[in-house]
Short mmCIF file of C-alpha atoms in Angstrom, two decimals:
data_model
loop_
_atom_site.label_atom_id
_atom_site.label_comp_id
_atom_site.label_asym_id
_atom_site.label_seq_id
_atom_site.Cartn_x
_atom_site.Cartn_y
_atom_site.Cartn_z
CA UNK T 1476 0.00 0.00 0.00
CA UNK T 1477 1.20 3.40 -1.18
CA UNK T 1478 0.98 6.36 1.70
CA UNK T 1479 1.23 9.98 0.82
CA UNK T 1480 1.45 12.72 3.68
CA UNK T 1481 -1.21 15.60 2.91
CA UNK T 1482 -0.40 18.93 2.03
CA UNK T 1483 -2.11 21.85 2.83
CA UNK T 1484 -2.58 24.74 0.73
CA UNK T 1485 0.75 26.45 1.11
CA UNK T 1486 2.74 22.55 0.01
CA UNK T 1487 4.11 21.60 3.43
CA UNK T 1488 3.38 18.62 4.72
CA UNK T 1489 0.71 18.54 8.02
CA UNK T 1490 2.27 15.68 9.02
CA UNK T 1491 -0.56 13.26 8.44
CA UNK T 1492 -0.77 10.40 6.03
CA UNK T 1493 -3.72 9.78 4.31
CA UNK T 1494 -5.42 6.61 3.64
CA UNK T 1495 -3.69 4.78 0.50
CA UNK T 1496 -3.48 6.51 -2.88
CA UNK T 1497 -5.85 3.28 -4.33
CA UNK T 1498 -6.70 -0.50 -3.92
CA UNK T 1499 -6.45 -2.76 -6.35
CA UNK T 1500 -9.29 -4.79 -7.24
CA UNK T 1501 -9.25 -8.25 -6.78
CA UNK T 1502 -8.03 -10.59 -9.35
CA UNK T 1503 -10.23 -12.84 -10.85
CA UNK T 1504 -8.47 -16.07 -13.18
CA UNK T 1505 -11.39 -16.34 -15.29
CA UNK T 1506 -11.77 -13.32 -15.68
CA UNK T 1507 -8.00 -12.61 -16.31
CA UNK T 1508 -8.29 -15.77 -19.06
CA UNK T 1509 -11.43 -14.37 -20.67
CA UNK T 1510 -9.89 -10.90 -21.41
CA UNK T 1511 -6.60 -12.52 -22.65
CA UNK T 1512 -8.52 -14.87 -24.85
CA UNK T 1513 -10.72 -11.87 -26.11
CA UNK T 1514 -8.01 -9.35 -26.42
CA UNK T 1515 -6.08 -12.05 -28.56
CA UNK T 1516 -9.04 -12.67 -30.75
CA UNK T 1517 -9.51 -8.63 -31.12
CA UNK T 1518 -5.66 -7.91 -32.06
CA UNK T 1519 -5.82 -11.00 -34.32
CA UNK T 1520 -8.78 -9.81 -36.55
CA UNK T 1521 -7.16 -6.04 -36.38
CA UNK T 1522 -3.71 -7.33 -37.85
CA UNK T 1523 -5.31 -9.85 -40.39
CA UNK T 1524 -7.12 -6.78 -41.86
CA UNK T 1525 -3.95 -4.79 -41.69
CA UNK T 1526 -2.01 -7.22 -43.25
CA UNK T 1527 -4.62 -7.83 -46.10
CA UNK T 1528 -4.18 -3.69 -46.61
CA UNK T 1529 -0.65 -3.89 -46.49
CA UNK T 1530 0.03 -7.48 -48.46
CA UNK T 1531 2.22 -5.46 -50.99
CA UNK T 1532 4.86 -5.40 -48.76
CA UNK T 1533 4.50 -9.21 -47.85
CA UNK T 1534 4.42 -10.11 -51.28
CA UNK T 1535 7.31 -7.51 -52.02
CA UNK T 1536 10.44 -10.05 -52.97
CA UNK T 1537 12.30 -7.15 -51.45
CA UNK T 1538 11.49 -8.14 -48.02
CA UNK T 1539 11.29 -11.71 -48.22
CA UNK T 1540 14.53 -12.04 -45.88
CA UNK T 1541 13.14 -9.68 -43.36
CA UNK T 1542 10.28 -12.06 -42.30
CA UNK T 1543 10.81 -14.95 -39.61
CA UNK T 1544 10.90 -18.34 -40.88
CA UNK T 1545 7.75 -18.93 -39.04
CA UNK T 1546 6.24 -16.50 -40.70
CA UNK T 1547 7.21 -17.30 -44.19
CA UNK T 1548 8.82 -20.43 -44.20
CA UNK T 1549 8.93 -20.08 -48.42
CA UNK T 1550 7.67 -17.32 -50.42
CA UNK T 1551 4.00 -17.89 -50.19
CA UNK T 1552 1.49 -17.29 -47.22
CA UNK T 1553 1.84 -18.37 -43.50
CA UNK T 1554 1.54 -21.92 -42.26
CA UNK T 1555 -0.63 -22.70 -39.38
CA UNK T 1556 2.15 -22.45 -37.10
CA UNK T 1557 2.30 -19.20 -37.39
CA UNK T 1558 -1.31 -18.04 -36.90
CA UNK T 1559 -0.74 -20.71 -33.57
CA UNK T 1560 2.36 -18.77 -32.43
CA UNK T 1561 0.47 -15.49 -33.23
CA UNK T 1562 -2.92 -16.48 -31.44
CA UNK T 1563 -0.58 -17.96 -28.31
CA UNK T 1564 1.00 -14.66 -27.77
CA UNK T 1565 -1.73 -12.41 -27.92
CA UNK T 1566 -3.10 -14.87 -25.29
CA UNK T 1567 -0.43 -14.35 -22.97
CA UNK T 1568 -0.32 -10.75 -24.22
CA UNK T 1569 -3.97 -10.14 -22.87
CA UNK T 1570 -3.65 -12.09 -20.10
CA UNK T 1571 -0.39 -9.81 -18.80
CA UNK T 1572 -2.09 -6.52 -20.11
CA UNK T 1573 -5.36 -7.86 -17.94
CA UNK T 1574 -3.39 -8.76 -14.87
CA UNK T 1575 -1.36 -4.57 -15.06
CA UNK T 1576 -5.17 -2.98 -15.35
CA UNK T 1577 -6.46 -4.99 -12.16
CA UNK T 1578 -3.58 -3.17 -10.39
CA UNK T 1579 -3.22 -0.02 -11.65
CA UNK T 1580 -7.01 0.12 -12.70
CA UNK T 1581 -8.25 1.73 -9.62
CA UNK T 1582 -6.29 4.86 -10.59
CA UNK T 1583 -8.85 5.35 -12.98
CA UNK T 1584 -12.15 6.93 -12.60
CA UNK T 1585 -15.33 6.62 -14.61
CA UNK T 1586 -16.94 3.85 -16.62
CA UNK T 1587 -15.28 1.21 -17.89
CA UNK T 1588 -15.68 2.41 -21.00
CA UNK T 1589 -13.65 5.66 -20.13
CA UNK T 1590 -11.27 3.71 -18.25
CA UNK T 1591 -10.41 0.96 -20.64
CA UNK T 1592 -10.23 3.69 -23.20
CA UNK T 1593 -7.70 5.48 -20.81
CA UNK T 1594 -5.73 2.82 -20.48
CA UNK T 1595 -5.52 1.59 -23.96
CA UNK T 1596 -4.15 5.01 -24.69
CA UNK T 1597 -1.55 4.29 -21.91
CA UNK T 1598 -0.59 1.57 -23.46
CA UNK T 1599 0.01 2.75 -26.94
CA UNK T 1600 2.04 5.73 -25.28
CA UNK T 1601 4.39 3.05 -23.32
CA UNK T 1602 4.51 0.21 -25.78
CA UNK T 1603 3.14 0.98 -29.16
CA UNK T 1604 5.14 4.20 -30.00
CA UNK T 1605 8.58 3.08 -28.64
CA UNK T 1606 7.73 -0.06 -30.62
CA UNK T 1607 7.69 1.76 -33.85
CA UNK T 1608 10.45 3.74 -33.26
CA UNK T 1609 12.28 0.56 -32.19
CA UNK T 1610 11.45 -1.34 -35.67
CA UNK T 1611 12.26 1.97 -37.26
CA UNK T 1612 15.64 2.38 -36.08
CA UNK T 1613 16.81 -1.62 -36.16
CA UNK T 1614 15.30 -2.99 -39.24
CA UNK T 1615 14.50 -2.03 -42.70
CA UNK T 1616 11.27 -2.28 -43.06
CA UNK T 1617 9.07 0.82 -45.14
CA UNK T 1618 7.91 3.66 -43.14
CA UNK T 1619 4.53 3.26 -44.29
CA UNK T 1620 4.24 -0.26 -42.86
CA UNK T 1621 5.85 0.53 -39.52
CA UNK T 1622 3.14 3.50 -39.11
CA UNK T 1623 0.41 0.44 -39.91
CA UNK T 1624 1.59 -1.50 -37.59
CA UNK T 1625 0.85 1.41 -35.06
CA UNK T 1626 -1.87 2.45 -36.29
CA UNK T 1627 -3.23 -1.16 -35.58
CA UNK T 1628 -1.81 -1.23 -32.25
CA UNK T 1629 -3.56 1.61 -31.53
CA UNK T 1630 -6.77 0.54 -32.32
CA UNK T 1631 -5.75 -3.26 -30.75
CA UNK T 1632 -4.93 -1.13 -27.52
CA UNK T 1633 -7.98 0.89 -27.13
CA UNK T 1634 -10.46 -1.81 -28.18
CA UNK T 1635 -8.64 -4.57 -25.74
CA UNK T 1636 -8.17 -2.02 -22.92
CA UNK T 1637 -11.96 -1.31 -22.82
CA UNK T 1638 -12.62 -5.00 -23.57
CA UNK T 1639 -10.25 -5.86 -20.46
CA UNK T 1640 -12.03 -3.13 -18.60
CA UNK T 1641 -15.41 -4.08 -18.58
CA UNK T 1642 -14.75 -7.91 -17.74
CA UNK T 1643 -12.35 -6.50 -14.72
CA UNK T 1644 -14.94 -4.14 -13.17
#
């Protein structure tokens, strides 16, 4: 538990503490599971319709030693392992993502609308942006793409943080 001593008005400190600063709610497995399975099936629909408005640059022979062997094994589309690997990760994506908003969640106020929204934002500010930036500066890939990419974790964020909201309440 976090304690803060008050201020008063003028910034000095009254020498009381207050109560703590906020209390997590309590964590819930199924619930935890559910969001990570739904967040996972949200962020895998987002980047399939990414990558079917981006294919250019998966098709591009240019890039063909860029991709993972898992992802492209050969020059043609990915295997099921793959999509498995994918779907796995988002899992345990959600399921961490799920278990950071039941403890930072009561910083939030509002609906669970407002805070999933809130914290889907958060989490494009602390992960999605210094992702791109990352890709950017270590690997070749087209601007254009790289901005996709965020553009879709944006959205992933936002609709997975109020997704991950609402079953956390």
């Amino acid at each position: 538990m976090v304690k803060i001593a008050k201020q008063n008005n003028n910034g000095k400190n009254n020498g009381k503490e207050s109560k703590s600063v906020c209390k997590p709610i309590k964590m819930n497995f199924w619930k935890i599971l559910l969001s990570g399975i739904l967040f996972a099936i949200i962020a895998q629909i987002i980047h399939t319709i990414g990558a079917f408005l981006t294919m250019g640059y998966y098709t591009d022979a240019n890039y063909f030693a860029i991709w993972s062997k898992i992802m492209m094994p050969t020059a043609a589309p990915p295997g099921w392992e793959f999509y498995a690997y994918a779907i796995g990760f988002s899992i345990i994506t959600g399921i961490l993502l799920s278990i950071v908003y039941v403890i930072v969640s009561c910083c939030f106020s509002g609906s669970a609308f407002k805070k999933g929204a809130l914290y889907g934002v958060l989490l494009f500010l602390a992960a999605g942006i210094p992702s791109a930036l990352s890709l950017y500066l270590l690997i070749s890939l087209p601007l254009a793409l790289i901005i996709s990419w965020a553009v879709e974790g944006l959205i992933a964020y936002l609709i997975g943080g109020i997704i991950i909201a609402a079953i956390n309440k």
